[in-house]
Coordinates of C-alpha atoms in Angstrom, one line a residue:
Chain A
X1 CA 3.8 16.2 28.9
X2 CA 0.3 14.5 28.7
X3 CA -2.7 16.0 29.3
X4 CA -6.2 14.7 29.8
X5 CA -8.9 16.6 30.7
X6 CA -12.6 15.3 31.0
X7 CA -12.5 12.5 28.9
X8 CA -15.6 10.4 28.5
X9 CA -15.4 7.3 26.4
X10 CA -16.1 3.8 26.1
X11 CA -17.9 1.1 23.2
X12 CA -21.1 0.9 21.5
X13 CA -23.7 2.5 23.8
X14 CA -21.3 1.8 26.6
X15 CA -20.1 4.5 28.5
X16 CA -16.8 3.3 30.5
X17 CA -14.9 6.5 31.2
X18 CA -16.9 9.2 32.7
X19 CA -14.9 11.9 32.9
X20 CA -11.2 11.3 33.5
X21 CA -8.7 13.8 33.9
X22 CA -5.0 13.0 34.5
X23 CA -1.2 13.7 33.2
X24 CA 2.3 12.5 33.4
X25 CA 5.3 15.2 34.1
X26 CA 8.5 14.5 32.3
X27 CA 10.8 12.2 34.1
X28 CA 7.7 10.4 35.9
X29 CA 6.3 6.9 36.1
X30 CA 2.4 6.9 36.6
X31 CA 0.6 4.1 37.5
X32 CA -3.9 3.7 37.0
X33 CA -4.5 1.1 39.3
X34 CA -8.1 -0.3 39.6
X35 CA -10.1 -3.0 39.9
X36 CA -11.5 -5.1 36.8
X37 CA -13.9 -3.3 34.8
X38 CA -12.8 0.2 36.2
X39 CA -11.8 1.6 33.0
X40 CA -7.9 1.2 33.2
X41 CA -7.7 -0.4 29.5
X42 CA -10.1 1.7 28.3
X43 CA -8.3 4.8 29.3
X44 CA -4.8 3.6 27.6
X45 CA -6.9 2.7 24.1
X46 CA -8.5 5.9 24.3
X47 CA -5.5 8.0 24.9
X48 CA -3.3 5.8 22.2
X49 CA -6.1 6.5 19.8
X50 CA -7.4 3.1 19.3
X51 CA -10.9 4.3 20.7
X52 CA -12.0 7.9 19.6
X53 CA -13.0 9.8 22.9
X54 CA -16.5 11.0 23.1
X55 CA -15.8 13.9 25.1
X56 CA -12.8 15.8 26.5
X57 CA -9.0 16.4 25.3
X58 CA -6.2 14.8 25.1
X59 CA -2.8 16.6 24.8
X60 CA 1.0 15.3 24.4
X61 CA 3.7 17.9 24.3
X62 CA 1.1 20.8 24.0
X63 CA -0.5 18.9 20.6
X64 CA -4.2 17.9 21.1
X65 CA -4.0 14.2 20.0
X66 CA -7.6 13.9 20.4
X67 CA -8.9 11.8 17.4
X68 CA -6.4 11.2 15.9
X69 CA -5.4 8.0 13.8
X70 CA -3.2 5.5 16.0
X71 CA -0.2 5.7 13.6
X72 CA 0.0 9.5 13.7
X73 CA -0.5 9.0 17.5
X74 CA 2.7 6.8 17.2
X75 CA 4.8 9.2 15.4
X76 CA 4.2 11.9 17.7
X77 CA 6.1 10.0 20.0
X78 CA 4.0 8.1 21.9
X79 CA 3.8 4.2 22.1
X80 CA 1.7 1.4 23.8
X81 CA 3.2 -1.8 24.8
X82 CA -0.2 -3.1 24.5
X83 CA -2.4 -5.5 26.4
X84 CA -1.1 -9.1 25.8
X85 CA 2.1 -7.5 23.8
X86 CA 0.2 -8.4 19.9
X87 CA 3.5 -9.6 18.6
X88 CA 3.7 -10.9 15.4
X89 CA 4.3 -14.4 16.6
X90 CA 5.7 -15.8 13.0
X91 CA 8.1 -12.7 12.5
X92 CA 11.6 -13.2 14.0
X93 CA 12.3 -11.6 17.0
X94 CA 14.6 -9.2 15.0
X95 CA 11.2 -8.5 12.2
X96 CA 9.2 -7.8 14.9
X97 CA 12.0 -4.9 16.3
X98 CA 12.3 -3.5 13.3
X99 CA 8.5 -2.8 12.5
X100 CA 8.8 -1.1 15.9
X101 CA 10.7 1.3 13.9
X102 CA 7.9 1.8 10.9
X103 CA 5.7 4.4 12.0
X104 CA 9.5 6.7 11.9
X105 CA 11.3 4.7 9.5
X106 CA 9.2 3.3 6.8
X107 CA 11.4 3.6 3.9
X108 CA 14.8 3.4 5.9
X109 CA 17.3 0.5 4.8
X110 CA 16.9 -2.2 7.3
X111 CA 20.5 -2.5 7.6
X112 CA 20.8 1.2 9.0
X113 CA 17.8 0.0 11.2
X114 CA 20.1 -2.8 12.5
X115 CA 22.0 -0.4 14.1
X116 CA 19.5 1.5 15.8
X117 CA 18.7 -2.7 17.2
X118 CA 23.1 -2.8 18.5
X119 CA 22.0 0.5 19.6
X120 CA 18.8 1.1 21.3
X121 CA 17.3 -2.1 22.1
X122 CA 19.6 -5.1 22.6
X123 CA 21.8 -3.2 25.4
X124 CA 18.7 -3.0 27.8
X125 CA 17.4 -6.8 26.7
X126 CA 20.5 -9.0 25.7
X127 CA 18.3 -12.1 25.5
X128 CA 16.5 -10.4 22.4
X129 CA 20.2 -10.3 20.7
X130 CA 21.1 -14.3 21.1
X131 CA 17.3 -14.9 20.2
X132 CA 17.5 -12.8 17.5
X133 CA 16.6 -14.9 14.3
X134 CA 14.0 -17.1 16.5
X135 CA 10.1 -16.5 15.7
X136 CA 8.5 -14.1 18.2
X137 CA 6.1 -17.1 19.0
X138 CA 8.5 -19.3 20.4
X139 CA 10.1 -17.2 23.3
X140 CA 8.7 -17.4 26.9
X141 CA 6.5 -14.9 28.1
X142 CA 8.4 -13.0 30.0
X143 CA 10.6 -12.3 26.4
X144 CA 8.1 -12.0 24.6
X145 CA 6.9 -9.0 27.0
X146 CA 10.5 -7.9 26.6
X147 CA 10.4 -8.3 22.9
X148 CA 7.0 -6.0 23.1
X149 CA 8.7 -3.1 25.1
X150 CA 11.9 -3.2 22.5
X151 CA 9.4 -3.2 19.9
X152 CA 8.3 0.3 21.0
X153 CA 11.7 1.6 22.1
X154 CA 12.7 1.1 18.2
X155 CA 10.1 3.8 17.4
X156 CA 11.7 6.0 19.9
X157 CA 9.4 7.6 22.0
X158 CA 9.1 10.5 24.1
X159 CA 6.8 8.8 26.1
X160 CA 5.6 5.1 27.0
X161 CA 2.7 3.2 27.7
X162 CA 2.2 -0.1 29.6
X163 CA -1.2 -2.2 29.6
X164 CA -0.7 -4.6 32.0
X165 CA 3.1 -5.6 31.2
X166 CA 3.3 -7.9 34.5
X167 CA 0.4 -9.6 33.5
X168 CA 1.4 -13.9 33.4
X169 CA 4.9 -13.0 34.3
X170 CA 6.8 -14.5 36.9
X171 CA 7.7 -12.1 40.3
X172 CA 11.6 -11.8 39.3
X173 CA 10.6 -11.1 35.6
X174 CA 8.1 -8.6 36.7
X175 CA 11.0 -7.0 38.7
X176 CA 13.7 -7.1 36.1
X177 CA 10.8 -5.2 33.8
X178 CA 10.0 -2.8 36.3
X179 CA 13.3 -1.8 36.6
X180 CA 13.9 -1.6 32.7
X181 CA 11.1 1.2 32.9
X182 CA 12.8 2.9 35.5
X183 CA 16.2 3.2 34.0
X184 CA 14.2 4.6 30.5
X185 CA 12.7 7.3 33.1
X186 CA 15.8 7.9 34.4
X187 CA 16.9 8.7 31.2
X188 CA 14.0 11.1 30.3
X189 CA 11.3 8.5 29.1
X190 CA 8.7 8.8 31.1
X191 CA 5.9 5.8 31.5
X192 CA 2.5 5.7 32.3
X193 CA 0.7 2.1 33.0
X194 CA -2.0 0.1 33.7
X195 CA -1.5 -2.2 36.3
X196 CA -3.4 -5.2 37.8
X197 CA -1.2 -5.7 40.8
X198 CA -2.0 -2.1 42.8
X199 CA 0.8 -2.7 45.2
X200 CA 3.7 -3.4 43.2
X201 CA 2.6 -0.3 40.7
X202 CA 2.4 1.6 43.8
X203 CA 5.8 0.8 44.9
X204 CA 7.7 1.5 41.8
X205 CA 5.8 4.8 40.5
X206 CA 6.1 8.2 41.0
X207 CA 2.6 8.9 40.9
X208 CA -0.9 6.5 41.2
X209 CA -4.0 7.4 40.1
X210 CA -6.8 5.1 41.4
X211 CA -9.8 4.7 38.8
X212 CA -13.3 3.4 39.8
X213 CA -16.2 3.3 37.6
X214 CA -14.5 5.2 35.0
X215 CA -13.6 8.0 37.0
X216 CA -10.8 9.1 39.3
X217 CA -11.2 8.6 43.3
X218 CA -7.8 8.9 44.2
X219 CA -4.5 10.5 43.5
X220 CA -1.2 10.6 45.5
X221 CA 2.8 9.3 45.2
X222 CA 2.9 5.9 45.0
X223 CA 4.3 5.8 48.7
X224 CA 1.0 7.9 50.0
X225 CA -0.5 5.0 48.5
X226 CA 1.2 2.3 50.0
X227 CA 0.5 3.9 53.4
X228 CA -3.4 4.3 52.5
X229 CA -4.6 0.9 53.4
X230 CA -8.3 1.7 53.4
X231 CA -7.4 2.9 49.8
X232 CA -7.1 -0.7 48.6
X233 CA -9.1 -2.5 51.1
X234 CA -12.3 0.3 49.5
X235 CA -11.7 1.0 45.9
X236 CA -9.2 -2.1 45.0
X237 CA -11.0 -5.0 46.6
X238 CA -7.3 -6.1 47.4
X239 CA -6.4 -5.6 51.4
Chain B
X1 CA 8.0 -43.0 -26.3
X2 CA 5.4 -41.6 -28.1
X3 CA 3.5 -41.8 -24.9
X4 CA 6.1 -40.2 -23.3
X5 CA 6.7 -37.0 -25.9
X6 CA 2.8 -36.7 -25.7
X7 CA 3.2 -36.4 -21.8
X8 CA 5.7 -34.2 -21.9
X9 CA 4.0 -32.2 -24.2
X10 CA 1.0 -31.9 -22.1
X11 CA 2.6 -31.2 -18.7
X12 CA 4.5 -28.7 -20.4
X13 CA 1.7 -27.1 -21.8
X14 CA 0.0 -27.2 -18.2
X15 CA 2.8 -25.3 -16.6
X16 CA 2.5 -22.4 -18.6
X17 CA -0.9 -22.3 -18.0
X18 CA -0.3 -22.9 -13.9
X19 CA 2.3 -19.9 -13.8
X20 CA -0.6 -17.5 -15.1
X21 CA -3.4 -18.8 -12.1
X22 CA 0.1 -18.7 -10.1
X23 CA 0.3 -14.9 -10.7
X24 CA -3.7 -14.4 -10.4
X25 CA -3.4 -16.2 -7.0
X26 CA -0.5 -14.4 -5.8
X27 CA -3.0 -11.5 -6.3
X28 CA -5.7 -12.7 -4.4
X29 CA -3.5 -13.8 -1.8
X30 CA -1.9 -10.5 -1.0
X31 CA -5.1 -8.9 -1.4
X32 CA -6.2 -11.8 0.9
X33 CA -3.6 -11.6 3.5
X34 CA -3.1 -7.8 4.5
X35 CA -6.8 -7.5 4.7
X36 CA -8.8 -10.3 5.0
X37 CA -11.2 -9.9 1.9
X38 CA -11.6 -12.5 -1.0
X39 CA -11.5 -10.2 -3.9
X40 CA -14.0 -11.9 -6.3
X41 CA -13.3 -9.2 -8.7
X42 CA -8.9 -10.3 -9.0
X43 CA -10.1 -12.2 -12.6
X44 CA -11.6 -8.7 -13.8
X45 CA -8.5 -7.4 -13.1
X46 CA -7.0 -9.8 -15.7
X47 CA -9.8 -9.4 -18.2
X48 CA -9.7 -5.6 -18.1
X49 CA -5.6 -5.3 -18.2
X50 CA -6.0 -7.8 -21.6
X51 CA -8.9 -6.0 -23.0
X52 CA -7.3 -2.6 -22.5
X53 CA -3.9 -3.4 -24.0
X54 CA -6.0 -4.7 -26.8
X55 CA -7.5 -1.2 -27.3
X56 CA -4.3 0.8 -26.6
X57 CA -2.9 -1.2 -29.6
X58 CA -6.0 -1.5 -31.9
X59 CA -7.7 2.1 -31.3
X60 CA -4.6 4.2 -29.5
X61 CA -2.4 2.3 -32.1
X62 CA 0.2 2.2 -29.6
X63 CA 3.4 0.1 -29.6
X64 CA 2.9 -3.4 -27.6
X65 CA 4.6 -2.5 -24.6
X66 CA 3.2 1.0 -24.4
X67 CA -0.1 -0.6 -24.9
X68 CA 0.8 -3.1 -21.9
X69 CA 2.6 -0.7 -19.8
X70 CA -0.6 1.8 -20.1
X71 CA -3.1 -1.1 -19.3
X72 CA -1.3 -2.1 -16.1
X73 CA -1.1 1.8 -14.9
X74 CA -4.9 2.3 -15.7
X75 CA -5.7 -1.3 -14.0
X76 CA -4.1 -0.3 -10.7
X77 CA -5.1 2.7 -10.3
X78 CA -9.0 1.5 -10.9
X79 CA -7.8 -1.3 -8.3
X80 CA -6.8 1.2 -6.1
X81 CA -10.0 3.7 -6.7
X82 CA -12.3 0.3 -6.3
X83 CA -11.0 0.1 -2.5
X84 CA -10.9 3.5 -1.6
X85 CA -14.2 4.3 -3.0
X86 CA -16.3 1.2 -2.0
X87 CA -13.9 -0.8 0.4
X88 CA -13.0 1.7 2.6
X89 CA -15.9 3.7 2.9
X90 CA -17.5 1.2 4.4
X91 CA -19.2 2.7 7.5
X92 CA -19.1 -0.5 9.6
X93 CA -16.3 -2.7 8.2
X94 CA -17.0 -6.6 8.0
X95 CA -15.2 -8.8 5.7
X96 CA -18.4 -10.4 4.5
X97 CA -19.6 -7.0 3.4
X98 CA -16.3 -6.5 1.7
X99 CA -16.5 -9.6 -0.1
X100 CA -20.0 -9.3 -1.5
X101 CA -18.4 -5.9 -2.7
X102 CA -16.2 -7.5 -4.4
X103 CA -18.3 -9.6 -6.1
X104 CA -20.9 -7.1 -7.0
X105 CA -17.6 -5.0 -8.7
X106 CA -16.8 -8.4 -10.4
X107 CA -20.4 -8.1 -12.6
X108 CA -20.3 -4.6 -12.8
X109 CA -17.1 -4.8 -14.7
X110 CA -18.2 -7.7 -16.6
X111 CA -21.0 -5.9 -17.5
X112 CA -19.4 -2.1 -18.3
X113 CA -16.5 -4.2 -20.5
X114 CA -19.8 -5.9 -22.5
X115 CA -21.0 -3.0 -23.2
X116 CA -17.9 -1.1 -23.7
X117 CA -16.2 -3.9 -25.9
X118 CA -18.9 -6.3 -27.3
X119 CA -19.3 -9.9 -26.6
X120 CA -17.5 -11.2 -29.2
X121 CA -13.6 -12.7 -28.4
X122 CA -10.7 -10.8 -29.4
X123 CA -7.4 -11.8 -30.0
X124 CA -4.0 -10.0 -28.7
X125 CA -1.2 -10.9 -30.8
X126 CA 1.4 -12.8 -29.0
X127 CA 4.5 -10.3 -28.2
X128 CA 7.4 -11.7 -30.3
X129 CA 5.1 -13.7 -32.8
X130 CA 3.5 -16.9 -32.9
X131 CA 6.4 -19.3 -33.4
X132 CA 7.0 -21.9 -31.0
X133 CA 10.8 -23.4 -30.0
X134 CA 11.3 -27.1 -29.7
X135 CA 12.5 -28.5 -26.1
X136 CA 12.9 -32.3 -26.0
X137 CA 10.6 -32.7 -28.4
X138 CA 7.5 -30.4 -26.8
X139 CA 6.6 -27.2 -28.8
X140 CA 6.7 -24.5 -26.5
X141 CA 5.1 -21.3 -27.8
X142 CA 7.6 -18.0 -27.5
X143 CA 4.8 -16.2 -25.7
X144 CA 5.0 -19.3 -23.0
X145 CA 8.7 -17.9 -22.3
X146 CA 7.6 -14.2 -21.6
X147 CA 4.6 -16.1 -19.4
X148 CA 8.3 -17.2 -17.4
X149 CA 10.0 -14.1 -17.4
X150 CA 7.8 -12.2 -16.2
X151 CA 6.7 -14.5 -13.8
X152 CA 10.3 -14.5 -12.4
X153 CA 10.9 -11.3 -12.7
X154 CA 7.6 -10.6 -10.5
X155 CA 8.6 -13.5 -8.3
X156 CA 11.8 -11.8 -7.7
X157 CA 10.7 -8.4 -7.1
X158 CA 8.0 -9.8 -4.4
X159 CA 10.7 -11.7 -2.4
X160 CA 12.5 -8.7 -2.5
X161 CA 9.7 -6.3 -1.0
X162 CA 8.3 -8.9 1.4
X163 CA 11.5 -10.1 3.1
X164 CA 13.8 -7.0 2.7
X165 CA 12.3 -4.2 3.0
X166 CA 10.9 -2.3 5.8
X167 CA 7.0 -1.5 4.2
X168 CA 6.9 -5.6 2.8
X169 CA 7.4 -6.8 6.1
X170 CA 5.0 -4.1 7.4
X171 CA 1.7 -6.0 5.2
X172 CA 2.9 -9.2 6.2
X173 CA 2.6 -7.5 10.1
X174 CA -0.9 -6.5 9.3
X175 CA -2.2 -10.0 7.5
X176 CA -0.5 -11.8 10.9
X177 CA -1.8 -9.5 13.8
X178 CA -3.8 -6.3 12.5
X179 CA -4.6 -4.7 16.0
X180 CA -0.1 -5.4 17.1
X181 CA 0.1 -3.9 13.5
X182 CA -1.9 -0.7 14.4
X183 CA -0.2 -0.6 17.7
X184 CA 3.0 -0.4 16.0
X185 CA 1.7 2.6 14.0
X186 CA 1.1 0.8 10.9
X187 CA -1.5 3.0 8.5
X188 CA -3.2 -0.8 8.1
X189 CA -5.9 1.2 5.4
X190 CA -2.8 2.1 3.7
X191 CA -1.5 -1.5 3.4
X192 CA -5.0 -2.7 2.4
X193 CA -4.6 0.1 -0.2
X194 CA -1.6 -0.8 -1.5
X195 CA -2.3 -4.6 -1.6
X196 CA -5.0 -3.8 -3.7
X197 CA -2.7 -2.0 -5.7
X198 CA -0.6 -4.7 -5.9
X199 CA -3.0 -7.1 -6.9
X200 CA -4.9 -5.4 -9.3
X201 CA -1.2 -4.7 -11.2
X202 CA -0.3 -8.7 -11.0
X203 CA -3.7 -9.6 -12.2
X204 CA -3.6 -7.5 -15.2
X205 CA -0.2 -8.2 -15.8
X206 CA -1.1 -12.2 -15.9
X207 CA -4.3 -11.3 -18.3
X208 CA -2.1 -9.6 -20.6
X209 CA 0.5 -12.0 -20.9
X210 CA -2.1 -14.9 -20.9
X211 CA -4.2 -13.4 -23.5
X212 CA -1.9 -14.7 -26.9
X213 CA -2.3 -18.2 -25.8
X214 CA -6.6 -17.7 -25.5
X215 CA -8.6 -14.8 -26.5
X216 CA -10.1 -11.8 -24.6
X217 CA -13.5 -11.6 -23.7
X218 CA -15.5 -9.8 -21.6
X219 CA -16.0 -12.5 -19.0
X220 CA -12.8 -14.1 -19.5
X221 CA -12.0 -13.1 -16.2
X222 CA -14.3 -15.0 -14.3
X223 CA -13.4 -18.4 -14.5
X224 CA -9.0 -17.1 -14.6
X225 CA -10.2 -15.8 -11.2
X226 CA -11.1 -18.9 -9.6
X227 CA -8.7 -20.7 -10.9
X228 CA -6.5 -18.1 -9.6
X229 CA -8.5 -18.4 -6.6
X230 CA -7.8 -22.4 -6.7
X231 CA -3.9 -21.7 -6.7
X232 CA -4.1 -19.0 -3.6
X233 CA -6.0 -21.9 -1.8
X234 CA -3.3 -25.0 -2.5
X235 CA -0.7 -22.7 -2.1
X236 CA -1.8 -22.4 1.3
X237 CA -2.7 -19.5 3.8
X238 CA -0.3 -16.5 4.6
X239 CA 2.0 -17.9 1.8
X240 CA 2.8 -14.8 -0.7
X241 CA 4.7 -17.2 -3.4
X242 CA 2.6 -20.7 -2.4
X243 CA 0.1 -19.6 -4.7
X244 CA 2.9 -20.2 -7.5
X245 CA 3.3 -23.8 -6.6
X246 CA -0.2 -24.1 -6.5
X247 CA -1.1 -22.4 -9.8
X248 CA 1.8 -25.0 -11.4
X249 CA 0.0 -28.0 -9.9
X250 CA -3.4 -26.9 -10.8
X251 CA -2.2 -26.0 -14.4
X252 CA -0.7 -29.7 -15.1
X253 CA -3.8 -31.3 -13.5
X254 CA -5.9 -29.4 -15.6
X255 CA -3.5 -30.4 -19.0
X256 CA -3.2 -33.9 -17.8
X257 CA -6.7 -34.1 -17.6
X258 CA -7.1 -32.6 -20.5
X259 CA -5.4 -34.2 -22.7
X260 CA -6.1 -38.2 -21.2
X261 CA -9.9 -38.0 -20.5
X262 CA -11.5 -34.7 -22.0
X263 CA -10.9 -31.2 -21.9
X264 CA -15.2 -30.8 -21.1
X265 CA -13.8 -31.9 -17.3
X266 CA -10.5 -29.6 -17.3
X267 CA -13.1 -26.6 -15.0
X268 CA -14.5 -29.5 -13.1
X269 CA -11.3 -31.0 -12.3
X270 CA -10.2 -27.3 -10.8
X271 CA -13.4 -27.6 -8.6
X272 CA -13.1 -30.8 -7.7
X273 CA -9.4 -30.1 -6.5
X274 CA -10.4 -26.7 -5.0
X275 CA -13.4 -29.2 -2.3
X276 CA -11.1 -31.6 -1.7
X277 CA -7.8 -29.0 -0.5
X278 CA -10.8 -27.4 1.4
X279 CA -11.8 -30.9 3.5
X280 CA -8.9 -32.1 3.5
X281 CA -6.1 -29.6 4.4
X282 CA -7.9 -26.7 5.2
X283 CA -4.8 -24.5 5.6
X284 CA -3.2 -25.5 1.5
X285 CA -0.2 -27.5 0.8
X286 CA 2.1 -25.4 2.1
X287 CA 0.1 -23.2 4.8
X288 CA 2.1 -22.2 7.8
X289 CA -1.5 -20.6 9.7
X290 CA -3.5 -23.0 12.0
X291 CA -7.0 -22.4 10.2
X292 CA -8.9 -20.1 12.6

């Protein structure tokens, strides 16, 4: 589903990525796990198209998407939930949802978009409905992470990205996220993330890719990982 | 009551002025908002729109509204070149690049409609004559009442696109969070495109309709532009229809002044107000932005 093959990237005259090469199968959650500085973000802004890769290819359903502006990126079908969620914090919650729904929909009425809100969005995160006419700004974190994610579902994907979504967020919140993502993959959206807390990625995904230095080290199912301790002691600084 | 009549008079006179640097503000603040640049150049938008209806009717010897209609397209679509030529192109974008952009396309149409048109003031005929209606006593010119049509009407239609439809609220996305915009799979050049659009259309609309009441010359549109510029500011930051508000107050200030001290001070008096919303309320009258 996505492919990535040798990709060197990074800013300026700074090389951060040094060759990566990954993919995500349908019906799969990946997780890059890492410590700080390792390249996870890097990797997710290069892929979604917000950094142009030096070297390398990127493919999503066959399509290299190498290169390629962000909001053609987003069209294809694939969507960040990006780092720190970038809401529009003086948009209500329902604005926000239905610019999710832009890159697909630009010139759709919004009431036909409303539906698509009943439809997609407000069944998986209920507390988006009864907040609906609030400003993005003024929900908890937690919400506002949930806000991000329904955001992207409104563009409908085919596949979803997570930079850091656990990031701030209280342990049952985290859970009740995860488990949002796992439901989407179990209905054939898969999700590939970034994630700061190695073992809780592990233990949720399908598939972990460990990134050091801006390459790969290590690759396995995320209970391989869980059983690798010198895995996380070496390469995660987390034992 | 003399007093009185001669106020009313005055103020009313000011707030046809204000809904014109209303509309030119409204321009710079769209422009303003999606993107981030001070467009120096929004007054040369006003100036070119009057000038050209002015030669549509004179040389083309079209009808008035043809004249108008033909100006407006020709504005935009120079607005529109201007930011995909020079704006855009930019090979390392920085909004204080883009400004002084701006400004160097502000004197290079000053200069190309001096040489084009002359330095001498022109005239454009008001649209339905020069007669003027009576209310309570004030003598309001009929162009004054196309200056309020078409400022509701374009009031109207921006409401309209900014709060109900999908692409409005899309520019509004990109002036509050650009990168959450691009995310989102917003084409933000697009947006900064069409804001430009936008703008250059108002501005030259609010020259045009302006022009009866003054004359058209070729740097007419500098000091409409700061003024415009001086309603954007009091209307406040990420406001799309503050500016109006502002432009009002600014326009009576300027009348008031105007007509009870001298109208030598009317510019100052815009500057003056324009340092003092800047110290003292950063954000305008009716900003809903922290300044950052």
């Amino acid at each position: 589903m996505l492919e990535v093959e040798g990709l060197v990237s990074g800013y300026g005259s700074v090389t951060v990525l040094r060759g990566v090469a990954m993919r995500v199968e349908p019906g799969e959650i990946v997780s890059i796990v890492g410590a700080n500085g390792a390249g996870k973000s890097t990797l997710l802004r290069t892929i979604s198209g917000l950094i142009r890769a030096r070297e390398g290819r990127i493919r999503f359903h066959g399509v290299d998407i190498g290169g390629k502006a962000m909001h053609h990126i987003v069209a294809s079908g694939l969507v960040q939930v990006p780092e720190g969620r970038q809401l529009f914090p003086t948009l209500t919650v329902n604005e926000n949802l239905l610019l999710g729904a832009f890159a697909r929909a630009a010139w759709q009425s919004r009431h036909a978009l409303r539906r698509d809100l009943e439809k997609q969005v407000y069944p998986i995160f209920p507390i988006l409905a009864e907040r609906r006419d609030q400003l993005a700004g003024t929900l908890s974190g937690g919400q506002q992470q949930m806000l991000a994610i329904g955001r992207a579902l409104m563009a409908r994907p085919r596949m979803l990205i997570l930079d850091e979504p656990s990031l701030g967020l209280a342990p049952l919140v985290v859970e009740e996220l995860f488990s949002v993502v796992q439901r989407l993959r179990n209905g054939g959206m898969p999700s590939l993330l970034v994630e700061q807390n190695a073992r809780a990625a592990a233990a949720f995904s399908d598939r972990v890719y460990v990134l050091r230095q801006g390459t790969v080290v290590a690759e396995g199912t995320g209970a391989d990982m869980l059983r690798n301790e010198t895995l996380f002691s070496e390469y995660l600084g987390t034992a | 009551m003399a007093e009185l009549q001669y106020f009313w008079q005055i103020t009313v006179a000011g707030l046809g002025t204000g809904l014109i640097y209303g509309l030119i503000g409204i321009g710079f603040a769209i422009v303003l908002n999606v993107s981030g640049i001070i467009n120096l150049a929004q007054g040369e938008f006003s100036m070119l729109g009057a000038i050209m209806t002015l030669y549509a009717l004179q040389v083309l010897g079209l009808p008035i509204f043809a004249a108008i209609a033909l100006a407006v397209t020709v504005v935009t679509i120079l607005g529109v070149a201007f930011e995909r030529l020079c704006i855009s192109r930019l090979k390392v974008f920085s909004i204080q690049t883009a400004i002084f952009i701006t400004l160097g396309a502000s004197m290079f149409a000053r200069g190309g409609a001096m040489v084009a048109w002359g330095k001498e003031n022109h005239s454009l005929p008001a649209f339905s004559g020069h007669g003027a209606v009576s209310i309570l006593g004030a003598a309001v010119p009929l162009q004054v009442f196309w200056i309020l049509g078409i400022a509701a009407a374009v009031i109207a239609a921006l409401y309209w696109w900014f709060n109900r439809t999908l692409f409005g609220l899309a520019m509004r996305s990109c002036a509050e969070n650009r990168l959450g915009a691009e995310f989102v799979g917003i084409n933000v050049r697009l947006m900064v495109t069409v804001s430009f659009a936008m703008s250059a259309a108002l501005g030259a609309l609010a020259g045009i309709v302006a022009a009866p009441l003054t004359f058209v010359s070729f740097d007419g549109g500098l000091i409409l532009g700061i003024k415009g510029f001086v309603a954007a500011i009091l209307g406040g930051r990420g406001s799309y229809l503050g500016p109006v508000i502002g432009g009002l107050a600014l326009g009576v200030l300027e009348s008031v002044s105007a007509g009870y001290i001298s109208s030598t001070y009317k510019d100052s008096i815009a500057f003056a107000v324009l340092i003092l919303i800047l110290t003292l309320r950063p954000n305008g009258l009716f900003g809903r932005w922290a300044a950052r």
